[in-house]
Tab-separated table of C-alpha atoms and ligand atoms in Angstrom:
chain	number	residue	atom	x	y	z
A	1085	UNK	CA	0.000	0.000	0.000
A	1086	UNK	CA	1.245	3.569	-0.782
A	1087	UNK	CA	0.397	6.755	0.669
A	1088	UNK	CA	0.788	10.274	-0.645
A	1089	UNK	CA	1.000	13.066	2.544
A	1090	UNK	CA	-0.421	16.128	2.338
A	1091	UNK	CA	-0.537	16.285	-1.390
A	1092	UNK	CA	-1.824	19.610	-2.603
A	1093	UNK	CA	-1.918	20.643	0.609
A	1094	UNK	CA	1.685	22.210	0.729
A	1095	UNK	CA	2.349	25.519	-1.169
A	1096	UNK	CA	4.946	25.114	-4.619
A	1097	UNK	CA	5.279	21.627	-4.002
A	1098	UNK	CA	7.793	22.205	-1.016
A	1099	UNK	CA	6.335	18.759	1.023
A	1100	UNK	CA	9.835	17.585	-0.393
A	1101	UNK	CA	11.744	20.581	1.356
A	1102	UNK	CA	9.542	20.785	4.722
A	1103	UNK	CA	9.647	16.861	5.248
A	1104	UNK	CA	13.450	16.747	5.077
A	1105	UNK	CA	14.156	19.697	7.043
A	1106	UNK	CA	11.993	17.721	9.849
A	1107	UNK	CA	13.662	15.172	9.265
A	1108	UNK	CA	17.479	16.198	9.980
A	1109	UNK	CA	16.355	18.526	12.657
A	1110	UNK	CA	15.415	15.319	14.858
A	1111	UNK	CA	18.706	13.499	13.831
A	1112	UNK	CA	20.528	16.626	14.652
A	1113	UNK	CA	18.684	16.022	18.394
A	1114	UNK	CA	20.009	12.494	17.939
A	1115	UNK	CA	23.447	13.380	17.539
A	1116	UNK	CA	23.143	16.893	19.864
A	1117	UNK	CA	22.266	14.829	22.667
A	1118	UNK	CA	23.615	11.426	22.250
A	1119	UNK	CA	20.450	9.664	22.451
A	1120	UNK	CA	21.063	5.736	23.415
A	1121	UNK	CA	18.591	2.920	21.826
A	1122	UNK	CA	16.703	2.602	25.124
A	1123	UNK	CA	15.878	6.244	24.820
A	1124	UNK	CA	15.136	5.716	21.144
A	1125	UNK	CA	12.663	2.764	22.297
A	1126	UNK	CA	10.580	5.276	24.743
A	1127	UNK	CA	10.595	7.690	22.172
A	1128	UNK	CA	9.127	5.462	19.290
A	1129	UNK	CA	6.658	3.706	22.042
A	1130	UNK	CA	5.463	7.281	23.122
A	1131	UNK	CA	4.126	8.690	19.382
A	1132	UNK	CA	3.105	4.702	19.778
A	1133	UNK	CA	0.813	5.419	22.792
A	1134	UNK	CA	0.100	8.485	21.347
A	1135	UNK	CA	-2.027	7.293	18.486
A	1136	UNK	CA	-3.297	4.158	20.788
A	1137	UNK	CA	-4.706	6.694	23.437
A	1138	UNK	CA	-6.359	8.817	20.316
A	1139	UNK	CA	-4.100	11.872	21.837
A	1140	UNK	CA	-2.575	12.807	18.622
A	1141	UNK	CA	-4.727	15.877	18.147
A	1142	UNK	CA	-4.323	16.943	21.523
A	1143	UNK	CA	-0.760	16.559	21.762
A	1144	UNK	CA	0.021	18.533	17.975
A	1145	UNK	CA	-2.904	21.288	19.752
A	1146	UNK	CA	-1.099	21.953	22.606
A	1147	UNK	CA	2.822	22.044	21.526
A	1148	UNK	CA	2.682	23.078	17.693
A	1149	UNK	CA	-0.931	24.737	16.652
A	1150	UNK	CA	0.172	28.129	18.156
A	1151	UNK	CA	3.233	28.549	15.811
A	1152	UNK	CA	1.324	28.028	12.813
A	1153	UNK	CA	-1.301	30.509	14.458
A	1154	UNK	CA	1.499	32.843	14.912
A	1155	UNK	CA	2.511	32.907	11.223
A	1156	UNK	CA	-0.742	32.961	9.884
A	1157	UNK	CA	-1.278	36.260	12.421
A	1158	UNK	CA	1.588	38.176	11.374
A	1159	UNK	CA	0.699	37.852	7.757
A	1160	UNK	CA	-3.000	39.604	8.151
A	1161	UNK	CA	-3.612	42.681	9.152
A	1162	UNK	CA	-6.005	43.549	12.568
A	1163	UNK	CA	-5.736	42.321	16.341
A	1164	UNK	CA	-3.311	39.162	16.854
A	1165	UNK	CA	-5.325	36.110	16.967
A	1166	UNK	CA	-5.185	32.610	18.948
A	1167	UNK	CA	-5.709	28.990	18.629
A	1168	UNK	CA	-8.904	28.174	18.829
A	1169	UNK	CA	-8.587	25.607	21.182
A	1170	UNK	CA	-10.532	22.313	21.339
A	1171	UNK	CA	-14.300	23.038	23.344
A	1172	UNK	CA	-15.598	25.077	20.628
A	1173	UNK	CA	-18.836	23.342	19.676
A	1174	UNK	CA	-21.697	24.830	17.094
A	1175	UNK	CA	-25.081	25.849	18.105
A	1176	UNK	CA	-24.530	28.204	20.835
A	1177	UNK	CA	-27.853	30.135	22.140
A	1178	UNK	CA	-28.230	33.567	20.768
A	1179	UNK	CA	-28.553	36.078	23.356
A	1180	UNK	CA	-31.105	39.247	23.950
A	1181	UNK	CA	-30.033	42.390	25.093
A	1182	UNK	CA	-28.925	43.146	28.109
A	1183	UNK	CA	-26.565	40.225	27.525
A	1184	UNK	CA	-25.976	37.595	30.094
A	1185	UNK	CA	-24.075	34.282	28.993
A	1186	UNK	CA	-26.275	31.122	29.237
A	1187	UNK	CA	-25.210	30.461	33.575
A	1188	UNK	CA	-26.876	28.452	36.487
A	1189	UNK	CA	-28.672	30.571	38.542
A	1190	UNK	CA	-25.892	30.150	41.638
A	1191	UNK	CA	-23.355	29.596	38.666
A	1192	UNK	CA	-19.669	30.254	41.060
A	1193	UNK	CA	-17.392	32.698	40.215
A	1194	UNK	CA	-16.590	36.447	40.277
A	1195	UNK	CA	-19.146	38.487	38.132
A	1196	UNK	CA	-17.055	40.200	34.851
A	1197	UNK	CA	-18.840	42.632	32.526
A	1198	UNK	CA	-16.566	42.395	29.338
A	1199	UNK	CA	-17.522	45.029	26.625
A	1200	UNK	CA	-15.897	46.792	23.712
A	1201	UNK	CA	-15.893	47.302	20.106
A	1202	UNK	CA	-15.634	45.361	17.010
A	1203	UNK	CA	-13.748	47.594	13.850
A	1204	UNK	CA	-12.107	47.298	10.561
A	1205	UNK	CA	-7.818	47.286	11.105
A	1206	UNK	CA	-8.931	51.290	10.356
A	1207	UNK	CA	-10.632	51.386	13.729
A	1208	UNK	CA	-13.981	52.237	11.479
A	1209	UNK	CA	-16.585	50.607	14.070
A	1210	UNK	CA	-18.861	47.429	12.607
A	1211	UNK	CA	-22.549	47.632	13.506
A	1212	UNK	CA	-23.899	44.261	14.073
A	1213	UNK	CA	-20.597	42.056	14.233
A	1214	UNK	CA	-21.345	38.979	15.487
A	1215	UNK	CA	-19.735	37.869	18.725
A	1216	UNK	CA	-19.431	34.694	19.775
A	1217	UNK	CA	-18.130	33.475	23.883
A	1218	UNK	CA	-17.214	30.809	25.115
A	1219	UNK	CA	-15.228	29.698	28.503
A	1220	UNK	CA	-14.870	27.687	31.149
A	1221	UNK	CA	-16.933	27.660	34.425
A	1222	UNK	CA	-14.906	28.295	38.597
A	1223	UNK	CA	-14.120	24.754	38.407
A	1224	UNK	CA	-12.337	24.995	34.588
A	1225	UNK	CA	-14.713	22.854	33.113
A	1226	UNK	CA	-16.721	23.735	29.782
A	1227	UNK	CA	-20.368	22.498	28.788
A	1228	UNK	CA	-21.203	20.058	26.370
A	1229	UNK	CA	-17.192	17.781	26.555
A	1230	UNK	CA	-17.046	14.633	27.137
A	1231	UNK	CA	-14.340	14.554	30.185
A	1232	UNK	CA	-12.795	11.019	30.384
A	1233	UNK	CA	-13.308	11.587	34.591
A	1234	UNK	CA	-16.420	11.719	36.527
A	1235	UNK	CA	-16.204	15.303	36.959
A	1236	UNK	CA	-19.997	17.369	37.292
A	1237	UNK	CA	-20.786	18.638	33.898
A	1238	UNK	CA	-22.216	21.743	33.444
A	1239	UNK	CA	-25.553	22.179	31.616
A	1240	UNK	CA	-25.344	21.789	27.949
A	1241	UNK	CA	-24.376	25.573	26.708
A	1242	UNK	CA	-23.554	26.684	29.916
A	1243	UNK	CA	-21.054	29.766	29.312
A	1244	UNK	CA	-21.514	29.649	25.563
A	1245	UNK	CA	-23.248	32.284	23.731
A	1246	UNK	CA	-23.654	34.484	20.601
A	1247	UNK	CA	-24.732	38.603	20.108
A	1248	UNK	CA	-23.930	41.196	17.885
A	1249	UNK	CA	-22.467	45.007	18.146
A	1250	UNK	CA	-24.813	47.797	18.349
A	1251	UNK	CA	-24.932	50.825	15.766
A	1252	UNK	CA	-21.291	51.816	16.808
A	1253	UNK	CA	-19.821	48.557	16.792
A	1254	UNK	CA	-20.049	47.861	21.034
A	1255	UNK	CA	-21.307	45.246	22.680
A	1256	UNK	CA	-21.624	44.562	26.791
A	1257	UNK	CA	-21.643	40.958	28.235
A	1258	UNK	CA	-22.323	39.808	31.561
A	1259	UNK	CA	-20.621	36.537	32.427
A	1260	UNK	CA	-18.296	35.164	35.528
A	1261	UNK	CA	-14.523	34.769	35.272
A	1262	UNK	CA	-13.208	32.015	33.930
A	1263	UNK	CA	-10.101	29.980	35.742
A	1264	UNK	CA	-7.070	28.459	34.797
A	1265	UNK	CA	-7.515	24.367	33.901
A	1266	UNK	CA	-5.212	21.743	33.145
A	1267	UNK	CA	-4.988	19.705	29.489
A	1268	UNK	CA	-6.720	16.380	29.495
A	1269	UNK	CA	-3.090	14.645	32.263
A	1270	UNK	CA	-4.393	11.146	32.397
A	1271	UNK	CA	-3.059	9.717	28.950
A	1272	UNK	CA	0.623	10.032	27.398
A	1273	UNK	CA	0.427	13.420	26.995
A	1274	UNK	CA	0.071	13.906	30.571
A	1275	UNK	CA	2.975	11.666	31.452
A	1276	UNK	CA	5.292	13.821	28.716
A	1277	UNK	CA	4.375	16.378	30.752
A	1278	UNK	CA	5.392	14.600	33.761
A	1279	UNK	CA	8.457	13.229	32.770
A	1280	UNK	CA	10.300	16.562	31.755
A	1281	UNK	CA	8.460	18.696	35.228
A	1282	UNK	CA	6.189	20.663	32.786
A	1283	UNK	CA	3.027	22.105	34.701
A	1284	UNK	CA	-0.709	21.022	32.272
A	1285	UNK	CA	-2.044	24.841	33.144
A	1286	UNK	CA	-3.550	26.892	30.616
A	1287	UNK	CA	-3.843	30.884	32.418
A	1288	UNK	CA	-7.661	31.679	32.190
A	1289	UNK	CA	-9.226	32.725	28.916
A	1290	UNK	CA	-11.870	34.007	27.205
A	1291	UNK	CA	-12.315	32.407	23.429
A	1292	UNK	CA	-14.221	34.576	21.075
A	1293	UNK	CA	-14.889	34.157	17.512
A	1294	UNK	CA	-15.859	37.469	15.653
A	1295	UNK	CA	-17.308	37.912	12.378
A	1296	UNK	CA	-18.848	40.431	9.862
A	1297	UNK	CA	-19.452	40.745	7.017
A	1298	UNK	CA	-16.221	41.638	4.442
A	1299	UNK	CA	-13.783	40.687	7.136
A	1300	UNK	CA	-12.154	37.505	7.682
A	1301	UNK	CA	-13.517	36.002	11.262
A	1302	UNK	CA	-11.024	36.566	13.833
A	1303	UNK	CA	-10.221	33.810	16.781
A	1304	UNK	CA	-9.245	34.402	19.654
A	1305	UNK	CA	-8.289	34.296	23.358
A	1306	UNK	CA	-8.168	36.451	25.982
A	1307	UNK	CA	-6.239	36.288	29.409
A	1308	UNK	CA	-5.912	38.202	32.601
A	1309	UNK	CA	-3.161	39.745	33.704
A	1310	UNK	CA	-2.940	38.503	37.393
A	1311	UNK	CA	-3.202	35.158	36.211
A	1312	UNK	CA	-0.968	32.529	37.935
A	1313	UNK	CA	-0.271	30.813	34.791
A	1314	UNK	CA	0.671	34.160	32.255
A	1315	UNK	CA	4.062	33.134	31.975
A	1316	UNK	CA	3.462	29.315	31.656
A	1317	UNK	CA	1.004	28.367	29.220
A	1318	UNK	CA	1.095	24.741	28.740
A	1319	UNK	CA	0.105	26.002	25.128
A	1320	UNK	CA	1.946	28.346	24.928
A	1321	UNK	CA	-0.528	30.832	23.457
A	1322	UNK	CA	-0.016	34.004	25.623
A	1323	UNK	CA	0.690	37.279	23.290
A	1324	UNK	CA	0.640	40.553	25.054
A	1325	UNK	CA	-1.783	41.885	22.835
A	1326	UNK	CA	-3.893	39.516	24.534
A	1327	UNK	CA	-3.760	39.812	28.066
A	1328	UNK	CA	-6.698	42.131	29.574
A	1329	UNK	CA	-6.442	43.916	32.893
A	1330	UNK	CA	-9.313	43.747	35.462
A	1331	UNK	CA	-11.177	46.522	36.839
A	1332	UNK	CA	-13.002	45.722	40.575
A	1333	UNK	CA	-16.108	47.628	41.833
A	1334	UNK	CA	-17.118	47.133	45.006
A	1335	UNK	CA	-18.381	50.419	45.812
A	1336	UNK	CA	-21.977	50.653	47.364
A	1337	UNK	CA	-22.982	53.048	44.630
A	1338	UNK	CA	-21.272	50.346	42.013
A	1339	UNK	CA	-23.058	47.155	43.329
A	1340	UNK	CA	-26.626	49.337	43.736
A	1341	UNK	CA	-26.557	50.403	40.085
A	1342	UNK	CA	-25.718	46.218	38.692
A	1343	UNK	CA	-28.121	45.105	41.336
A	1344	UNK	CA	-25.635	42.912	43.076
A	1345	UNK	CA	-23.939	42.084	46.463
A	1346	UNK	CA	-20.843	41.273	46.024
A	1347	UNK	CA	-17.487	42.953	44.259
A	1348	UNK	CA	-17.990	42.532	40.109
A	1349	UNK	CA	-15.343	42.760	37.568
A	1350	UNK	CA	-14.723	44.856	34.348
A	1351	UNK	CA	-12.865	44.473	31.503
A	1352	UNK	CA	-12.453	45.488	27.664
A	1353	UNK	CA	-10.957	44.998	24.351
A	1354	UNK	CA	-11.173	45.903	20.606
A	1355	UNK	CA	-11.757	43.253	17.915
A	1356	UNK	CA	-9.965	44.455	14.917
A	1357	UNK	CA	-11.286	42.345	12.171
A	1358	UNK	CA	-9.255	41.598	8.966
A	1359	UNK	CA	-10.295	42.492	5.816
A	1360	UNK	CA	-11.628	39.914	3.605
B	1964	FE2	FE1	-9.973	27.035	26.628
């Protein structure tokens, strides 16, 4: 049986060019670092496991998806964009104004109000962009996954949800902040991780997708900039363009005029959308 990689897939026919250049770079490691056979042997039984465990896409995901995303984002125009990550599912609800993300009525976690604008790289606002959230609840789980533990699931759609931006390109969201979480540690991507001391955090996020119409949809992910894990990423995905500094209220005028109780957070940010 033969098989043809990627054909058509790589630019000028350069599979040829890529493929060897991957190629010596791991026998350089090889040689660099002396490598015996019995290292060799756990190598070739890890990528082994790998595929056994069905961790393939997780593993490439986590170590290798944000370089591509990084040359893909510095040859477009607008804000820098992120990996998309692996929990986005279709279908989220779309919400009414005021907007509230899909959330249990005691749903845990510090209140945010995230707002902004969506524009053209020009700064030329876009009325009725659509917006679409989605994160991960106080314990770092999302709705609608399949976790391979017996963790609580959320309800389906919890923390997922879709609106637009109004005549000058805004939009206001009430939702709760989201925490850090670990990668799926249980199969051989969690005992890489072990092996070499590597943390499984990811530093909190928001993931938004944000489209309109004669722009190219823009993905990404936004972080906090107390977060634990900033410097860390197990991903890797952190850009400073990214990371989004939050504003507490607590003031009795402040949590009279949102109708709440306790301290609520604030943040913003500007979607610049790419041309199309
Ligand atoms: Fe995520």
């Amino acid at each position: 049986m033969t098989a043809t990689v990627g054909q058509g897939t790589f630019r000028d026919n350069r599979a040829a060019t890529v493929v060897a250049d991957v190629m010596q770079r791991i026998r350089d490691v090889i040689l660099e670092h002396k490598l015996t056979y019995e290292e060799y042997s756990a190598a070739k039984q890890f990528v082994i496991d790998l595929g056994v465990a069905g961790e393939w896409p997780l593993f490439a995901d986590v170590f290798f998806e944000q370089t591509v995303e990084q040359v893909d984002s510095e040859s477009r125009e607008g804000s820098p964009g992120a990996i998309e990550g692996p929990y986005f599912i279709e279908g989220a609800p779309r919400l009414e104004l005021p907007y509230v993300m899909p959330m249990r009525d005691d749903e845990p976690g510090d209140v945010l109000y995230f707002s902004g604008r969506v524009t053209s790289p020009n700064g030329e606002p876009i009325a009725n962009a659509q917006v679409e959230l989605w994160h991960s609840d106080n314990l770092g789980t999302y709705s609608n996954i399949p976790y391979n533990d017996d963790r609580e699931l959320p309800p389906a759609f919890n923390l997922r949800g879709r609106f637009s931006t109004d005549e000058e390109g805004r939009y206001e969201v009430r939702t709760i902040i989201p925490v850090p979480y670990e990668i799926p540690t249980s199969g051989p991507t969690g005992a890489l991780l072990t092996t070499v001391g590597w943390h499984a955090f990811r530093p909190a996020h928001l993931h938004i997708i944000t489209s309109a119409p004669g722009h190219t949809p823009l993905t990404s992910q936004l972080y906090f900039d107390e977060d634990p894990y900033i410097d860390s990423d197990v991903a890797g995905a952190v850009k400073p363009g990214l990371i989004l500094k939050l504003d507490k209220h607590d003031s009795p005028e402040e949590l009279q005029s949102k109708n709440l109780d306790t301290p609520y957070f604030t943040t913003s940010y500007e979607f610049r959308l790419p041309r199309s």
